[in-house]
mmCIF file of C-alpha atoms in Angstrom:
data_model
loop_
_atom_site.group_PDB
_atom_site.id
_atom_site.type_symbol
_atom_site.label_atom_id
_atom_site.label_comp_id
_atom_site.label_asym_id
_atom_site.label_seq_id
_atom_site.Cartn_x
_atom_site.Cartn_y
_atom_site.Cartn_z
ATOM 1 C CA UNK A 1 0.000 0.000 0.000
ATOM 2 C CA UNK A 2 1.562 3.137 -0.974
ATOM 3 C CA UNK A 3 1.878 5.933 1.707
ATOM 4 C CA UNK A 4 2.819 9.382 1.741
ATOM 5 C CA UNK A 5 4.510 11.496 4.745
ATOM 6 C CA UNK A 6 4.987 14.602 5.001
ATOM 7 C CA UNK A 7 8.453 16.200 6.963
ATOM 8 C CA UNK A 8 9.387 19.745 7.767
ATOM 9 C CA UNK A 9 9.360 22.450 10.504
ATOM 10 C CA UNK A 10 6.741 23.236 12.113
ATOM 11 C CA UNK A 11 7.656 26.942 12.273
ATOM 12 C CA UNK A 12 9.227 29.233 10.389
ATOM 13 C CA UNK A 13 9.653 33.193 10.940
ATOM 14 C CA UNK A 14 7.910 35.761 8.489
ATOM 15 C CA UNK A 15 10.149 36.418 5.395
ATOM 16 C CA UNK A 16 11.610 33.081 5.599
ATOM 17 C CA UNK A 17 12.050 30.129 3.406
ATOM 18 C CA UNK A 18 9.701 27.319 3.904
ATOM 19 C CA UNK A 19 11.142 23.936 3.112
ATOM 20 C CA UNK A 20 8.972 20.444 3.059
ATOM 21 C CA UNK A 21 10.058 16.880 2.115
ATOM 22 C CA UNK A 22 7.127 14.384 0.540
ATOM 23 C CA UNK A 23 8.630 10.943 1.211
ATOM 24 C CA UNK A 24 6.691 7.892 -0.864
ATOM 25 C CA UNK A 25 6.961 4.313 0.548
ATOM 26 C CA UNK A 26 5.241 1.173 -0.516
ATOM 27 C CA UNK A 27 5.784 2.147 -3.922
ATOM 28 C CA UNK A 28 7.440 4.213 -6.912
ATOM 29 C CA UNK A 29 7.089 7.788 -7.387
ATOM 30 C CA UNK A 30 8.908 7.105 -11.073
ATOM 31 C CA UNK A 31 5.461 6.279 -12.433
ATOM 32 C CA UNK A 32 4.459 7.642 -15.601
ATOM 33 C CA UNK A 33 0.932 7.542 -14.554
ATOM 34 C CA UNK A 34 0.913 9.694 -11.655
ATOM 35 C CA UNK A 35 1.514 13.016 -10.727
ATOM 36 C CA UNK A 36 2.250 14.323 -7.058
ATOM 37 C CA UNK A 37 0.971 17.366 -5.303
ATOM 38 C CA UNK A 38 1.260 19.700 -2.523
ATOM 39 C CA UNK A 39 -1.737 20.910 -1.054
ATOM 40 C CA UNK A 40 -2.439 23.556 1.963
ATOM 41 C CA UNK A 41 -5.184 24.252 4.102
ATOM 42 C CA UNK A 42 -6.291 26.762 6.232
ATOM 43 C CA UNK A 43 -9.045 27.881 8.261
ATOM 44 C CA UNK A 44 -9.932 30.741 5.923
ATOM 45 C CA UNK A 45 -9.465 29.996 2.934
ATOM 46 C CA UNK A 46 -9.572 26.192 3.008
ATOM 47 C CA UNK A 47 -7.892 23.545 0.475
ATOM 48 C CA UNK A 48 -5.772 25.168 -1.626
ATOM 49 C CA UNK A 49 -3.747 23.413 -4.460
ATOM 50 C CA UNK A 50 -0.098 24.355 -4.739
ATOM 51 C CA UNK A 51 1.335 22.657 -7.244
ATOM 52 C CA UNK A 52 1.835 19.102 -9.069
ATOM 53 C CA UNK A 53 4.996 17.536 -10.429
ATOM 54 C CA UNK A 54 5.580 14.553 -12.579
ATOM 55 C CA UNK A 55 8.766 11.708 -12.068
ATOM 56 C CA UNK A 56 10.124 13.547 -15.134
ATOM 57 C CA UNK A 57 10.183 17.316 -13.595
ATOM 58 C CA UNK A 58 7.153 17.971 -15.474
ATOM 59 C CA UNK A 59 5.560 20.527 -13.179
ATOM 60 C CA UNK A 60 2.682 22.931 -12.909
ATOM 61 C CA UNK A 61 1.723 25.754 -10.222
ATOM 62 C CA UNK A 62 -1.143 27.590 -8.554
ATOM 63 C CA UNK A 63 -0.939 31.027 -10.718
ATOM 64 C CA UNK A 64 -1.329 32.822 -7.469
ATOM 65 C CA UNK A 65 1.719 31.453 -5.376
ATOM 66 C CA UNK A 66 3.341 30.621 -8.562
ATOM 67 C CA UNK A 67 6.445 33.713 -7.610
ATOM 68 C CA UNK A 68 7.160 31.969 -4.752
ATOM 69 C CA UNK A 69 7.025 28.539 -4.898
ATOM 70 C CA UNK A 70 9.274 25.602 -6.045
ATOM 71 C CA UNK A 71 8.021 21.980 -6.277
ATOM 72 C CA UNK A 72 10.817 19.651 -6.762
ATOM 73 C CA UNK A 73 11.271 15.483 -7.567
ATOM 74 C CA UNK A 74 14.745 13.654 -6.245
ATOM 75 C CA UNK A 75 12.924 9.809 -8.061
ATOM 76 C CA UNK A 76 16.662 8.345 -6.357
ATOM 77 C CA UNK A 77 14.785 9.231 -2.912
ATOM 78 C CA UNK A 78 11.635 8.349 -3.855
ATOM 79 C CA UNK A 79 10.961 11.765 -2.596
ATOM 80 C CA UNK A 80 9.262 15.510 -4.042
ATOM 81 C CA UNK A 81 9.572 19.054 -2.290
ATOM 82 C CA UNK A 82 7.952 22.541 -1.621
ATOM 83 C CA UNK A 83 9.935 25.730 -1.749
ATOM 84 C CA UNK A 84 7.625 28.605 -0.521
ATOM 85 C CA UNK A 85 9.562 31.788 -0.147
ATOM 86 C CA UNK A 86 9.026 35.042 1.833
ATOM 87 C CA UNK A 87 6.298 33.582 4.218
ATOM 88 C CA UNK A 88 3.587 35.363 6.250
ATOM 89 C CA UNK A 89 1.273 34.492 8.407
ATOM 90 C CA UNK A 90 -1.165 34.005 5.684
ATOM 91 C CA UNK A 91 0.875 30.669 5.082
ATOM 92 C CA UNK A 92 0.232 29.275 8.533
ATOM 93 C CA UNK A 93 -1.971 25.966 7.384
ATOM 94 C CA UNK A 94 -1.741 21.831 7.060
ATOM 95 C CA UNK A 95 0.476 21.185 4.193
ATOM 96 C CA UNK A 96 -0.664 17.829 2.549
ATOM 97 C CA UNK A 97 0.812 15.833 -0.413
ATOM 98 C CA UNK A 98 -0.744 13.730 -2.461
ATOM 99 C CA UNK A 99 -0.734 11.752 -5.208
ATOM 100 C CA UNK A 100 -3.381 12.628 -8.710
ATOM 101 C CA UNK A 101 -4.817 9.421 -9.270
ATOM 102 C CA UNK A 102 -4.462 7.676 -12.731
ATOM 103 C CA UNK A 103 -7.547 7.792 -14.765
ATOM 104 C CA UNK A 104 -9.178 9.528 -11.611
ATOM 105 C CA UNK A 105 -9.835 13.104 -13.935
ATOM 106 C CA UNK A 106 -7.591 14.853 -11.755
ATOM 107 C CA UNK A 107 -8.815 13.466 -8.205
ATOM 108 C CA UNK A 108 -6.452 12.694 -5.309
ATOM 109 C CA UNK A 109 -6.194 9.513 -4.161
ATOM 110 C CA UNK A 110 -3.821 9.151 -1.506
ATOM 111 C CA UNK A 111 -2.699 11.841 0.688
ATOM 112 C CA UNK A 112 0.048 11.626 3.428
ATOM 113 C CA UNK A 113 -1.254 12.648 6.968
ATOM 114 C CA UNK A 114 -0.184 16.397 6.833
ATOM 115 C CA UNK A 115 1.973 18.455 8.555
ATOM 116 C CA UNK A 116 1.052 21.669 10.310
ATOM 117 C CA UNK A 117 3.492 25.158 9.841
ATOM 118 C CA UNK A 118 2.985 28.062 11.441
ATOM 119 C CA UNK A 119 4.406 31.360 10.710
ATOM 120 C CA UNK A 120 5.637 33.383 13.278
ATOM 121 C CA UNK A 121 8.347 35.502 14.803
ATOM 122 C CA UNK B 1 -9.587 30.139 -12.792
ATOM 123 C CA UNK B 2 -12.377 28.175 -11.841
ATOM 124 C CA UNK B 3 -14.141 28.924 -8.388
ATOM 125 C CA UNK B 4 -15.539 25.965 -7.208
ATOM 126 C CA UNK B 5 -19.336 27.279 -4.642
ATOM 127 C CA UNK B 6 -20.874 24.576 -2.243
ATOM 128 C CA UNK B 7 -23.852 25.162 -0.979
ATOM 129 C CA UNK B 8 -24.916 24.804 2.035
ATOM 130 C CA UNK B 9 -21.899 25.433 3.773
ATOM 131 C CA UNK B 10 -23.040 23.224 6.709
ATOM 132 C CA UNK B 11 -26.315 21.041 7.585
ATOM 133 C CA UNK B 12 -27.720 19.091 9.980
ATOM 134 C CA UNK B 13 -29.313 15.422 9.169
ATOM 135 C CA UNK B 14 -30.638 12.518 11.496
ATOM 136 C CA UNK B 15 -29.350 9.038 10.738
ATOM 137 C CA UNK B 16 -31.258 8.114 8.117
ATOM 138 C CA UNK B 17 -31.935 10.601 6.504
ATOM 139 C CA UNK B 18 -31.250 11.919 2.392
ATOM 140 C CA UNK B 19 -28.649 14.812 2.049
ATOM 141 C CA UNK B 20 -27.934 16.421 -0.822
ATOM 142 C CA UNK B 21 -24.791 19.053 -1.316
ATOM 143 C CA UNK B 22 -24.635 21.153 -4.154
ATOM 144 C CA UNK B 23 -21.098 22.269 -6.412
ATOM 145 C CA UNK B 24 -21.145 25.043 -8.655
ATOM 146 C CA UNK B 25 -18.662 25.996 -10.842
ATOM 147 C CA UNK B 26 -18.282 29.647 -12.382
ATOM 148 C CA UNK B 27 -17.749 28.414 -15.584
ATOM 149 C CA UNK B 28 -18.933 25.293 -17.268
ATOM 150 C CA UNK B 29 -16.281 21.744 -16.460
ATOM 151 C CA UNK B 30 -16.047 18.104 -17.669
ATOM 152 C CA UNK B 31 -16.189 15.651 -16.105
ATOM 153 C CA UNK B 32 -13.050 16.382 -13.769
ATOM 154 C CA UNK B 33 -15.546 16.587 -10.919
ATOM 155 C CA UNK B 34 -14.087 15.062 -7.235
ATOM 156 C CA UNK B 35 -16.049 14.874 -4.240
ATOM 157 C CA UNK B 36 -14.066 14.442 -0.591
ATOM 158 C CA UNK B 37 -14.693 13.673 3.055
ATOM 159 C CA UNK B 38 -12.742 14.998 5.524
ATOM 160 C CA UNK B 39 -12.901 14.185 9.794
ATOM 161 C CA UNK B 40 -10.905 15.934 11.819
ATOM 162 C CA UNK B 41 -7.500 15.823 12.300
ATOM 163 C CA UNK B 42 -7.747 13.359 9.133
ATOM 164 C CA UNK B 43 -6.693 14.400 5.512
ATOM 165 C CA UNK B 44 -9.365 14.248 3.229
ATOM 166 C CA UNK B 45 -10.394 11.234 1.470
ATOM 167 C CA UNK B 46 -11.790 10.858 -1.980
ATOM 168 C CA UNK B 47 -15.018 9.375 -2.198
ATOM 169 C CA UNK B 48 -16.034 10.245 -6.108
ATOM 170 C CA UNK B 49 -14.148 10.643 -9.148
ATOM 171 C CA UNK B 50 -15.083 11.435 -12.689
ATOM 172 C CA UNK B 51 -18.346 13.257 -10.771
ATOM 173 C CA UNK B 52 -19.793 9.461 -10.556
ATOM 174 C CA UNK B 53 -17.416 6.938 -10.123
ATOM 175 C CA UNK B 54 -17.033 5.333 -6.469
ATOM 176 C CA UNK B 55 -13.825 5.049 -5.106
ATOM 177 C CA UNK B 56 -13.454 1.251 -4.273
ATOM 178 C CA UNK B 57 -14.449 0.985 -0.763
ATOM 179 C CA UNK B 58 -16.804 3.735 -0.471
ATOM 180 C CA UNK B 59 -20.322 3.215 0.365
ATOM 181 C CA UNK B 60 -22.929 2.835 -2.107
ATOM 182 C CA UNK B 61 -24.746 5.148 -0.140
ATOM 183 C CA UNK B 62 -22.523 8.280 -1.962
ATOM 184 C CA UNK B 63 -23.450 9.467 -4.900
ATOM 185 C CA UNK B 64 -22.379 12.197 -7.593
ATOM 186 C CA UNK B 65 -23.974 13.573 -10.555
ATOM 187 C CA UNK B 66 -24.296 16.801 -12.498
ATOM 188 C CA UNK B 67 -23.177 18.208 -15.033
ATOM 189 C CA UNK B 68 -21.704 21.737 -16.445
ATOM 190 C CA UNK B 69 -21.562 24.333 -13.939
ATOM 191 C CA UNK B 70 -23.294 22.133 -11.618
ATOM 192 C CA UNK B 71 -22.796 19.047 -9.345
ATOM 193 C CA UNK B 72 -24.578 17.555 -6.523
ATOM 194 C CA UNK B 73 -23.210 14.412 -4.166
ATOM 195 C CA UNK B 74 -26.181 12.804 -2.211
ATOM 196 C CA UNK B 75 -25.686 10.593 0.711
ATOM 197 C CA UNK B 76 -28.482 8.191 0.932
ATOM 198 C CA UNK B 77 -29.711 7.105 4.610
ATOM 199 C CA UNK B 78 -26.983 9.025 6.336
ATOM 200 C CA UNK B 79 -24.740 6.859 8.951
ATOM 201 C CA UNK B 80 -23.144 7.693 12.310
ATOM 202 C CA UNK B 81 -19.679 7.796 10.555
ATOM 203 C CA UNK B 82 -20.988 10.386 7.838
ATOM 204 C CA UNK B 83 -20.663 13.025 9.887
ATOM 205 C CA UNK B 84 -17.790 15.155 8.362
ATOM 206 C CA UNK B 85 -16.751 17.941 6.301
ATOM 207 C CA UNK B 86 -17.009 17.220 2.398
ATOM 208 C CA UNK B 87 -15.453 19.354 -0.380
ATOM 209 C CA UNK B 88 -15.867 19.419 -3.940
ATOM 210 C CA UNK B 89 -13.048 19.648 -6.107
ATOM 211 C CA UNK B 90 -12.524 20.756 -10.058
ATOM 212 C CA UNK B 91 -9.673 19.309 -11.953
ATOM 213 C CA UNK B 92 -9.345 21.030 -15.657
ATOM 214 C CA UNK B 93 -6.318 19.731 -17.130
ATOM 215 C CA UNK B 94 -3.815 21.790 -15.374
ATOM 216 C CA UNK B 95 -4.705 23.290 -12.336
ATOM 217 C CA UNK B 96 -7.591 22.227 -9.387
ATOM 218 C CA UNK B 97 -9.740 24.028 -7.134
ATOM 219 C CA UNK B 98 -11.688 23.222 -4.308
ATOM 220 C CA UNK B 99 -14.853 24.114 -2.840
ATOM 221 C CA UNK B 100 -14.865 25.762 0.492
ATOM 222 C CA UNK B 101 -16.539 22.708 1.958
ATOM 223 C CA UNK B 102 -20.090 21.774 3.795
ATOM 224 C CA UNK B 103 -20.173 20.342 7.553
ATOM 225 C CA UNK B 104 -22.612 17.565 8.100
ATOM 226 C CA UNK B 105 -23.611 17.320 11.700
ATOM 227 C CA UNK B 106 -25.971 15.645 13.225
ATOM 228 C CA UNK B 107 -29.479 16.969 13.951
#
């Protein structure tokens, strides 16, 4: 069964970098059928999408975080990543990745646990 | 983008019962139509793809249909363990969006 898990710091200060690790076990991430996400959400504005990334680097971003975020793929790890540069507090939230289901029209169908950041000073 | 409106944003049902929870989109979609469920403290889980297809291991008792700028999911004689948040969620070839969610609690 193929799991997701999230890893990163649970706080980092306002104009910081904010730096998260997806690790995949129980099976590949080098799939050409699947594509992996990062997902946020927060109590006001709910589940937000982030950004998706294929094995191959193939990768695609929410147009409005798009300037300060980097989604990355290491396949030798079996791991992908989220860069989000110059926090605030509006970035406080659950960060969640996931994995797009294949034939699934763009549905998630696994998601690790989450892990919660806050942004503070 | 596509904004992704549920309505209601919460309601309250007795076991038993027939719930339906509306998705509009602001412009028209496919079929890249998700529904979730979500408890607390849990990530969500997909329970519909495709706007009809079950997820294996879902309930029968879920259910998604619509079309164009509109989408419902019904929940047919409501369980104990339906209780939760559910979101809608828009997939159109390169970028998603969610719905802001409804709460189902129970009467």
């Amino acid at each position: 069964q193929l799991q997701l898990q999230e890893s990163g710091p649970g706080l980092v200060k306002p104009s910081e970098t904010l730096s998260l690790t997806c690790s995949v076990s129980g099976g590949s991430i080098s799939s050409s059928l699947h594509y992996w996400a990062w997902i946020r959400q927060t109590p006001g504005k709910g589940l937000e999408w982030i950004a998706r990334i294929h094995y191959t680097g193939s990768n695609y971003y929410n147009s409005s975080l798009k300037s300060r975020v980097t989604i990355s793929v290491d396949p030798s790890r079996n791991q992908f990543s989220l860069t989000l540069r110059s926090v605030t507090a509006a970035d406080t939230a659950i960060y969640y990745c996931a994995r797009r289901g294949h034939d699934y029209g763009g549905a998630f169908d696994i998601w690790g646990r989450g892990t919660m950041v806050a942004v503070s000073s | 983008d596509v904004q992704m409106t549920q309505s209601p944003s919460s309601l309250s049902a007795a076991v038993g019962d027939r719930v339906t929870i509306t998705c509009r989109a602001s412009q028209s979609v496919d079929s890249g139509l998700a529904w979730y469920q979500q408890k607390p403290g849990r990530a969500p889980k997909v329970l519909l793809y495709k706007v009809s297809i079950l997820e294996s291991g879902v309930s029968s008792r879920f259910s998604g249909s619509g079309s164009g700028t509109e989408f419902t999911l019904t929940i047919s004689n409501v369980q104990p363990d339906d209780f939760a948040t559910y979101y809608c969620q828009h997939y159109n070839g390169v970028s998603y969006a969610f719905g802001q969610g409804t709460k189902l609690e129970i009467k």
